[in-house]
């Protein structure tokens, strides 16, 4: 048995096709991105090696840091909204009737393409014919906001569809974790006189801290690389009011054909994402890690 | 973490133990429950209403869109918006491109991921842990950092404007999450049948194709539907690697279409509905599998 199941030729046949794909299309490009960052290159012509110039420019590029800050803001918002998702999940997981159906409804926006969601919300935010300003007008608001066209609020306006899109996703994961909290623990606490809030705070939340940590990482890293919805809704504008790292990279490379500098931004995005993951891992130590 | 396997089993609502001490508070409790339900239902409405609004929009005339309240129902549903959307532009060809890219990529991903998962959970070899870590870590890498090099690689391979670049990218970038989804199931699968088959002199390939693969059908369908959603909705690869109208998919095509027909909201609405309808229909039939897959893929890391 052992010999058959450790045949090298079979293992190679089963693993190598996938491994080669992942190496060539994911890992090698990561290294290449760092290298292209060292060149002056328009994407089709010859690459000119210019050393660290692009990275030095990047460090002094205000626009890069603005877009990084916007990405970080999205990450912070996403982590904050986890609190809301957690509250909803706690309610749903308290053996509420109909929680199954509610979860199924909550998740629907998550199934749709970011392009469809972006186009839909562009219509919802339309200053003249959109849903939101129509409500505001009927409430007596005279100067309705321009939403996506207003540099001061565009980024925040984009956050609403993001919450809308991902709410169900986080809720089903939190719910799944919560209903696995052993019933005996909750019952014991109840007999000791603990109320619902104490049970949630002292028992349920600590017990799902591992899942919470994973979700914080997902929310932050997901936000740092956020692209589709912003690219379609505002293209990073007006001006650069809603520019994020990925959209900045995309514009530099595929809009202005600065592939060298675009690669440097892409590499910056990778480094910042990795650093964020590492920091969260470090600071959110859970019991399961010890 | 096998919390997720049991997640799909909703606990039956067990009768609450009689608690005589708390009888006084039942009225208050009921009111509280009512309030909670109102909040939860309000959230459900917020989640679903924009889509209903989109559907209404898709049936409106331009006069209704620009002259009346956005909340007014369409008086005479303009199904012709759908006919226009389907026949004008290239929506039809985008749609069928999306269909076949999605199907081919899903089939390839499932086969490759099953091979890997089988080797990782059933076979004995040294680098197992390292290879698994490699697949897991790939899931965390932002794909945008790979985009420029990928473009260059495909350009040199003459795969720009070629559906192959899209399918290869879909397969590769979905492999990590698919392996994650399959892994839990493979680990929980009893090995007796497989061990017996080997004792009987069954070859590894025969074992894999005839015994293991059929046994994993449930998790394969979960992985398939998750892959289908991801591929159907994918935007940035097609937007970057494909220029010609002939090979564009629905997400990119719809986005261009909206840019071209800025003032025809009815047709835009109809196009958007066409682009999301296949997923919504799949969801009606496979909601449990989809929920299970979304949860499993994300937390099992």
XYZ file of C-alpha atoms in Angstrom:
591
model
C 0.000 0.000 0.000
C 2.671 2.449 1.076
C 4.691 1.900 -2.066
C 1.776 2.464 -4.412
C 0.703 5.643 -2.634
C 4.170 7.143 -2.632
C 5.006 6.599 -6.283
C 6.922 9.690 -7.352
C 5.738 9.618 -10.948
C 2.083 9.652 -9.904
C 2.603 12.446 -7.381
C 4.406 14.507 -9.996
C 1.646 13.921 -12.509
C -1.026 15.026 -10.017
C 0.746 18.002 -8.491
C 2.988 19.451 -11.179
C 0.364 20.873 -13.594
C -1.214 22.994 -10.863
C 2.088 23.804 -9.250
C 3.571 25.026 -12.521
C 0.535 27.208 -13.186
C 0.652 28.750 -9.713
C 4.404 29.322 -9.959
C 4.328 30.857 -13.425
C 1.187 32.931 -13.061
C 1.340 33.971 -9.403
C 4.790 33.597 -7.831
C 7.067 34.457 -10.739
C 5.023 37.579 -11.624
C 5.417 38.777 -8.036
C 9.186 38.629 -8.408
C 8.999 40.102 -11.906
C 6.873 42.979 -10.629
C 9.638 43.917 -8.216
C 12.167 43.687 -11.049
C 10.120 45.644 -13.609
C 9.941 48.355 -10.963
C 13.647 48.849 -11.531
C 13.134 49.719 -15.188
C 11.859 52.449 -17.416
C 9.500 50.618 -19.733
C 6.428 51.398 -21.798
C 5.112 47.840 -21.950
C 6.106 46.964 -25.495
C 9.511 48.559 -26.160
C 12.831 47.773 -24.561
C 13.227 47.889 -20.811
C 15.821 50.336 -19.581
C 17.335 49.451 -16.228
C 17.271 52.542 -14.017
C 18.019 51.080 -10.598
C 15.949 52.288 -7.698
C 14.701 55.461 -9.392
C 11.067 54.331 -9.550
C 11.046 53.266 -5.924
C 12.606 56.536 -4.840
C 10.008 58.436 -6.858
C 7.325 56.235 -5.294
C 8.383 57.088 -1.755
C 8.111 60.798 -2.578
C 4.956 60.437 -4.679
C 2.172 62.205 -2.809
C -0.436 60.598 -5.020
C 0.795 57.137 -4.106
C 0.484 57.904 -0.410
C -2.918 59.511 -0.908
C -4.162 56.410 -2.666
C -2.537 54.233 -0.003
C -4.295 56.266 2.662
C -7.607 55.809 0.826
C -6.993 52.052 0.722
C -6.171 52.029 4.424
C -9.327 54.051 5.143
C -11.377 51.451 3.302
C -9.660 48.794 5.416
C -10.485 50.639 8.644
C -14.104 51.094 7.602
C -14.349 47.428 6.725
C -12.985 46.404 10.113
C -15.384 48.778 11.869
C -18.321 47.393 9.920
C -17.350 43.938 11.211
C -18.794 45.095 14.536
C -22.158 45.627 12.889
C -21.967 42.284 11.125
C -21.074 40.628 14.428
C -24.118 42.116 16.159
C -26.418 40.950 13.374
C -24.824 37.497 13.447
C -25.219 37.242 17.225
C -28.924 37.972 16.853
C -29.315 35.548 13.966
C -27.466 32.793 15.787
C -29.642 33.062 18.898
C -31.925 30.409 17.427
C -34.094 32.924 15.763
C -36.785 31.590 13.504
C -36.265 32.501 9.893
C -32.552 33.125 10.337
C -31.864 30.750 7.478
C -33.984 32.740 5.048
C -32.583 36.050 6.294
C -29.025 34.868 5.738
C -29.958 33.766 2.255
C -31.278 37.222 1.458
C -28.326 39.038 3.038
C -25.816 37.196 0.874
C -27.418 37.988 -2.493
C -25.396 41.154 -3.312
C -22.200 39.169 -2.733
C -23.052 36.936 -5.696
C -23.184 39.754 -8.219
C -20.310 41.148 -10.212
C -18.664 44.296 -8.929
C -19.335 45.814 -12.350
C -23.082 45.285 -12.064
C -23.065 46.561 -8.487
C -21.006 49.601 -9.454
C -23.283 50.483 -12.371
C -26.366 49.980 -10.235
C -25.026 52.272 -7.502
C -23.970 54.893 -10.011
C -27.670 55.064 -10.873
C -28.719 55.039 -7.210
C -26.333 57.937 -6.504
C -27.300 59.904 -9.625
C -27.742 63.498 -8.399
C -30.842 64.150 -10.528
C -32.625 60.867 -11.110
C -31.174 58.638 -8.421
C -32.931 56.951 -5.555
C -31.043 58.585 -2.692
C -31.447 62.205 -3.743
C -35.095 61.543 -4.491
C -35.567 60.465 -0.866
C -33.601 63.481 0.389
C -35.666 65.856 -1.735
C -38.908 64.417 -0.443
C -37.570 64.905 3.084
C -37.117 68.594 2.309
C -33.351 68.688 1.724
C -32.711 71.533 -0.693
C -29.089 71.173 -1.663
C -28.759 67.489 -2.324
C -25.192 66.164 -2.508
C -23.508 65.336 -5.786
C -22.222 62.107 -4.229
C -19.736 60.508 -6.628
C -19.051 63.839 -8.337
C -18.126 65.556 -5.076
C -14.428 65.059 -4.255
C -15.162 65.443 -0.541
C -17.602 62.563 -0.317
C -16.877 60.293 -3.305
C -14.691 57.883 -1.341
C -17.202 57.616 1.498
C -20.059 57.200 -0.967
C -18.219 54.246 -2.474
C -18.016 52.609 0.892
C -21.781 52.137 1.143
C -22.032 49.678 -1.782
C -18.980 47.882 -0.382
C -20.761 47.338 2.931
C -23.860 46.352 1.007
C -21.955 43.859 -1.108
C -19.965 42.121 1.636
C -22.366 42.224 4.605
C -23.880 38.825 3.839
C -20.493 37.229 3.324
C -19.189 38.192 6.747
C -22.513 37.407 8.387
C -22.664 33.825 7.104
C -19.115 33.159 8.289
C -19.722 34.681 11.713
C -23.047 32.865 11.980
C -21.434 29.542 11.125
C -18.836 30.105 13.827
C -21.391 31.242 16.405
C -23.763 28.318 16.080
C -20.835 26.043 16.812
C -20.294 27.540 20.240
C -21.106 24.608 22.553
C -24.633 24.834 23.874
C -23.580 23.599 27.332
C -21.380 26.630 27.926
C -24.201 29.024 27.115
C -26.684 27.062 29.218
C -24.296 26.983 32.150
C -23.798 30.726 31.976
C -27.528 31.266 31.760
C -28.097 29.198 34.887
C -25.468 31.311 36.620
C -27.620 34.316 35.793
C -25.717 35.790 32.864
C -27.814 37.861 30.467
C -27.665 37.792 26.692
C -25.084 40.591 26.490
C -22.798 38.957 29.020
C -23.077 35.629 27.213
C -22.209 37.280 23.937
C -19.335 39.320 25.308
C -17.828 36.844 27.732
C -18.448 33.530 26.025
C -19.418 33.689 22.382
C -17.049 36.384 21.127
C -13.931 35.015 22.861
C -14.730 31.556 21.500
C -14.878 32.763 17.906
C -11.858 35.055 18.212
C -9.924 32.883 15.759
C -12.549 33.380 13.075
C -12.742 37.090 13.888
C -9.028 37.411 13.370
C -9.233 35.742 9.967
C -12.052 38.106 9.040
C -10.066 41.157 10.112
C -7.245 40.006 7.847
C -9.651 39.336 4.986
C -11.284 42.737 5.442
C -7.983 44.635 5.541
C -6.197 42.770 2.757
C -9.358 42.744 0.654
C -9.664 46.504 1.092
C -6.028 47.193 0.300
C -6.372 45.522 -3.097
C -9.859 46.858 -3.773
C -10.256 47.759 -7.406
C -13.195 46.719 -9.609
C -15.978 48.669 -7.950
C -13.984 51.896 -7.626
C -12.584 51.644 -11.138
C -16.086 51.332 -12.579
C -17.874 53.792 -10.283
C -15.485 56.742 -10.314
C -12.275 55.632 -12.023
C -10.531 56.962 -8.918
C -11.983 60.430 -9.409
C -13.134 63.114 -9.309
C -9.526 64.207 -9.594
C -7.941 61.556 -7.415
C -10.494 61.831 -4.634
C -11.243 58.094 -4.625
C -7.927 56.824 -5.978
C -6.720 53.609 -4.321
C -3.461 51.736 -4.761
C -4.726 49.256 -7.354
C -6.512 51.886 -9.446
C -3.424 54.105 -9.381
C -1.275 51.214 -10.530
C -3.737 50.309 -13.263
C -3.899 53.850 -14.616
C -0.135 54.305 -14.634
C 0.443 51.011 -16.444
C -2.495 50.498 -18.751
C -3.565 54.118 -19.110
C -0.260 55.990 -19.336
C 1.941 53.038 -20.369
C 4.337 53.661 -17.498
C 4.802 49.942 -16.953
C 8.004 50.390 -14.980
C 6.489 52.804 -12.501
C 3.202 50.870 -12.482
C 5.140 47.755 -11.474
C 6.771 49.667 -8.651
C 3.298 50.659 -7.403
C 2.123 47.052 -7.773
C 5.108 45.888 -5.759
C 4.340 48.540 -3.154
C 0.794 47.200 -2.965
C 2.150 43.705 -2.355
C 4.577 44.839 0.347
C 1.919 46.881 2.143
C -0.589 44.000 2.008
C 1.956 41.559 3.386
C 2.986 44.017 6.098
C -0.662 44.535 7.085
C -1.264 40.784 7.302
C 1.853 40.366 9.416
C 0.938 43.228 11.740
C -2.574 41.893 12.323
C -1.214 38.401 12.957
C 1.188 39.874 15.465
C -1.160 42.153 17.351
C -4.304 40.053 17.361
C -2.994 37.068 19.226
C -5.742 34.622 19.958
C -5.770 31.782 22.436
C -5.450 29.218 19.685
C -2.059 30.692 18.757
C -0.476 30.218 22.142
C -11.040 24.027 11.550
C -14.018 21.844 11.037
C -16.537 24.265 12.429
C -17.636 24.928 8.918
C -18.759 21.419 8.083
C -21.450 21.530 10.665
C -22.388 25.084 9.824
C -24.830 24.026 7.162
C -26.841 21.964 9.621
C -29.218 24.391 11.185
C -29.926 23.453 14.731
C -33.553 22.528 15.235
C -35.254 25.037 17.452
C -35.150 23.137 20.695
C -37.816 24.028 23.218
C -36.477 26.565 25.673
C -36.189 25.223 29.173
C -38.925 26.466 31.466
C -37.516 29.310 33.520
C -40.065 30.293 36.125
C -37.896 33.119 37.451
C -38.148 35.045 34.257
C -41.876 34.929 33.617
C -42.275 38.606 34.485
C -39.946 39.661 31.755
C -41.636 37.720 28.963
C -43.692 40.671 27.748
C -40.583 42.811 27.628
C -38.755 39.990 25.927
C -41.423 39.679 23.283
C -41.256 43.382 22.540
C -37.487 43.106 22.288
C -37.757 40.180 19.923
C -40.202 42.137 17.794
C -37.743 45.006 17.592
C -34.938 42.655 16.632
C -37.053 41.180 13.870
C -37.855 44.638 12.539
C -34.147 45.467 12.389
C -33.273 42.190 10.705
C -36.058 42.506 8.167
C -35.101 46.123 7.465
C -31.576 44.922 6.666
C -33.021 42.251 4.378
C -35.010 44.922 2.540
C -31.910 47.110 2.191
C -30.045 44.144 0.748
C -32.687 43.236 -1.779
C -34.425 46.488 -2.689
C -31.687 47.935 -4.940
C -32.041 44.837 -7.101
C -35.809 45.174 -7.300
C -35.267 48.823 -8.186
C -32.862 47.756 -10.942
C -35.475 45.371 -12.318
C -38.095 48.130 -12.318
C -35.613 50.451 -13.992
C -35.050 47.892 -16.727
C -38.737 48.047 -17.620
C -39.088 51.844 -17.745
C -39.196 54.284 -20.625
C -36.818 57.230 -20.649
C -39.692 59.572 -19.796
C -40.426 57.535 -16.703
C -36.754 57.463 -15.702
C -36.075 61.170 -16.150
C -39.529 62.665 -15.614
C -40.906 60.774 -12.651
C -39.942 59.650 -9.174
C -37.351 56.860 -9.178
C -39.751 54.932 -6.971
C -42.651 55.016 -9.427
C -43.434 51.633 -10.920
C -43.167 51.290 -14.695
C -46.671 51.841 -16.128
C -46.293 49.695 -19.201
C -43.357 47.329 -18.665
C -40.978 47.891 -21.567
C -39.860 44.342 -22.296
C -38.518 45.773 -25.517
C -35.618 47.141 -23.431
C -34.472 43.542 -23.109
C -34.864 42.898 -26.806
C -32.861 46.046 -27.543
C -30.154 45.137 -25.066
C -29.885 41.584 -26.384
C -29.812 42.512 -30.072
C -27.988 45.840 -30.171
C -24.310 45.877 -29.385
C -22.575 42.587 -28.729
C -24.296 41.532 -25.532
C -25.242 38.200 -27.049
C -21.659 37.358 -27.944
C -20.387 38.615 -24.556
C -22.946 36.383 -22.889
C -21.873 33.231 -24.715
C -18.192 34.046 -24.167
C -18.897 34.295 -20.439
C -20.711 30.974 -20.554
C -17.997 28.983 -22.261
C -15.014 30.583 -20.476
C -16.755 29.875 -17.201
C -17.558 26.246 -18.015
C -14.115 25.376 -19.400
C -12.317 27.088 -16.523
C -14.514 25.449 -13.875
C -13.981 21.945 -15.300
C -10.208 22.394 -15.542
C -9.975 23.917 -12.065
C -11.935 21.079 -10.476
C -9.840 18.386 -12.151
C -6.505 20.017 -11.300
C -7.531 20.887 -7.758
C -8.818 17.341 -7.185
C -5.489 15.928 -8.358
C -3.596 18.181 -5.972
C -5.894 17.559 -3.036
C -5.745 13.808 -3.604
C -1.951 13.909 -3.632
C -1.900 16.139 -0.545
C -4.270 14.026 1.545
C -3.805 10.471 0.252
C -0.256 10.066 -0.907
C 2.984 10.024 1.052
C 5.708 12.429 0.017
C 8.156 14.801 1.612
C 7.317 18.239 0.257
C 3.605 17.949 1.062
C 3.530 20.610 3.756
C 5.559 23.038 1.702
C 3.400 22.647 -1.414
C 0.230 23.076 0.618
C 1.634 26.267 2.156
C 2.506 27.486 -1.331
C -1.093 27.079 -2.483
C -2.486 28.675 0.678
C -0.165 31.674 0.505
C -1.081 32.214 -3.144
C -4.608 32.957 -1.958
C -3.378 35.992 -0.012
C -1.356 37.549 -2.843
C -3.102 40.573 -4.371
C -3.651 39.696 -8.013
C -3.133 43.306 -9.037
C 0.543 42.995 -8.170
C 0.826 40.231 -10.766
C -1.100 42.020 -13.498
C 1.707 43.832 -15.349
C 4.051 40.810 -15.434
C 1.129 38.596 -16.488
C 0.342 40.993 -19.285
C 3.960 40.784 -20.419
C 4.070 36.988 -20.173
C 0.869 36.619 -22.194
C 2.085 39.219 -24.650
C 5.256 37.236 -25.313
C 3.240 34.034 -25.617
C 0.928 35.779 -28.112
C -2.019 35.172 -25.831
C -3.225 38.764 -25.567
C -6.646 38.950 -27.189
C -6.840 35.206 -26.880
C -9.421 33.493 -24.650
C -6.700 31.098 -23.516
C -5.093 33.860 -21.399
C -8.411 34.333 -19.610
C -9.067 30.650 -19.027
C -5.520 29.975 -17.776
C -5.796 32.931 -15.396
C -9.185 31.829 -14.076
C -7.954 28.300 -13.473
C -4.738 29.363 -11.755
C -6.149 32.055 -9.518
C -9.044 29.834 -8.434
C -6.870 26.812 -7.676
C -5.918 27.887 -4.129
C -9.473 28.481 -2.944
C -10.721 25.330 -4.674
C -8.031 23.235 -2.994
C -9.063 24.802 0.332
C -12.693 23.868 -0.224
C -11.824 20.302 -1.265
C -9.264 19.737 1.479
C -11.702 19.628 4.392
C -13.913 17.130 2.620
C -11.030 14.877 1.598
C -9.759 14.837 5.161
C -13.143 13.821 6.517
C -13.654 11.074 3.936
C -13.218 7.548 5.359
C -10.228 5.828 3.827
C -11.289 2.192 4.253
C -12.744 1.873 0.768
C -9.647 3.331 -0.825
C -7.326 1.182 1.276
C -9.285 -1.917 0.344
C -9.100 -1.007 -3.319
C -5.324 -0.649 -3.120
C -5.088 -4.034 -1.371
C -7.004 -5.507 -4.262
C -4.337 -4.193 -6.595
C -6.200 -1.190 -7.923
C -3.904 1.356 -9.577
C -3.709 4.879 -8.195
C -5.287 6.403 -11.293
C -8.137 3.942 -11.214
C -8.607 4.592 -7.515
C -8.687 8.320 -8.098
C -11.050 8.366 -11.068
C -13.315 5.462 -10.162
C -13.547 5.682 -6.390
C -12.307 8.934 -4.827
C -13.539 11.413 -7.397
C -17.134 10.075 -7.417
C -17.175 10.093 -3.622
C -16.309 13.798 -3.599
C -19.245 14.741 -5.827
C -20.987 16.842 -3.132
C -17.970 19.045 -2.431
C -17.186 19.208 -6.137
C -20.572 20.732 -6.788
C -19.963 23.287 -4.027
C -16.572 24.148 -5.470
C -18.032 24.274 -8.975
C -20.709 26.793 -8.115
C -18.252 29.010 -6.219
C -15.862 28.902 -9.172
C -18.712 29.645 -11.513
C -19.655 32.778 -9.587
C -16.060 34.008 -9.451
C -15.445 33.448 -13.158
C -18.756 34.846 -14.307
C -18.138 38.049 -12.351
C -14.440 38.451 -13.117
C -13.531 41.815 -14.560
C -9.902 42.836 -14.416
C -8.302 39.985 -16.388
C -10.666 40.413 -19.323
C -10.391 44.177 -19.145
C -6.599 43.900 -19.307
C -5.894 40.963 -21.625
C -8.727 41.324 -24.153
C -9.264 44.243 -26.514
C -11.321 42.768 -29.298
C -15.085 42.808 -29.013
C -15.125 39.225 -30.189
C -13.588 37.812 -27.006
C -14.951 40.103 -24.301
C -17.100 38.725 -21.520
C -20.312 40.061 -20.108
C -18.795 42.052 -17.210
C -16.425 44.011 -19.428
C -18.898 44.183 -22.301
C -21.667 45.486 -20.073
C -19.339 48.092 -18.654
C -18.498 49.336 -22.158
C -22.137 49.204 -23.177
C -23.112 51.443 -20.254
C -20.430 53.896 -21.292
C -21.829 54.050 -24.813
C -25.544 54.341 -24.020
C -25.260 56.805 -21.173
C -28.748 58.216 -21.441
C -30.718 55.060 -22.070
C -31.224 53.905 -18.501
C -33.868 51.349 -19.415
C -31.520 49.504 -21.754
C -28.683 49.787 -19.224
C -30.940 48.298 -16.572
C -31.939 45.474 -18.886
C -28.290 44.712 -19.712
C -27.361 44.637 -16.047
C -30.274 42.319 -15.274
C -29.206 39.998 -18.101
C -25.695 39.926 -16.654
C -26.788 38.981 -13.119
C -29.712 36.712 -13.947
C -27.770 33.452 -14.497
C -26.179 33.727 -11.059
C -29.480 34.584 -9.386
C -31.186 31.611 -11.034
C -28.351 29.322 -9.942
C -28.708 30.736 -6.434
C -32.384 29.862 -6.225
C -31.544 26.202 -6.757
C -28.168 25.976 -5.033
C -28.301 28.511 -2.211
C -27.187 26.056 0.483
C -24.174 24.900 -1.508
C -23.211 28.486 -2.324
C -23.399 29.595 1.293
C -21.422 26.564 2.387
C -18.766 27.174 -0.258
C -18.376 30.860 0.517
C -17.943 30.109 4.189
C -15.623 27.141 3.715
C -13.288 28.790 1.245
C -12.618 31.820 3.344
C -11.994 30.558 6.823
C -10.298 27.237 6.303
C -6.888 28.796 6.060
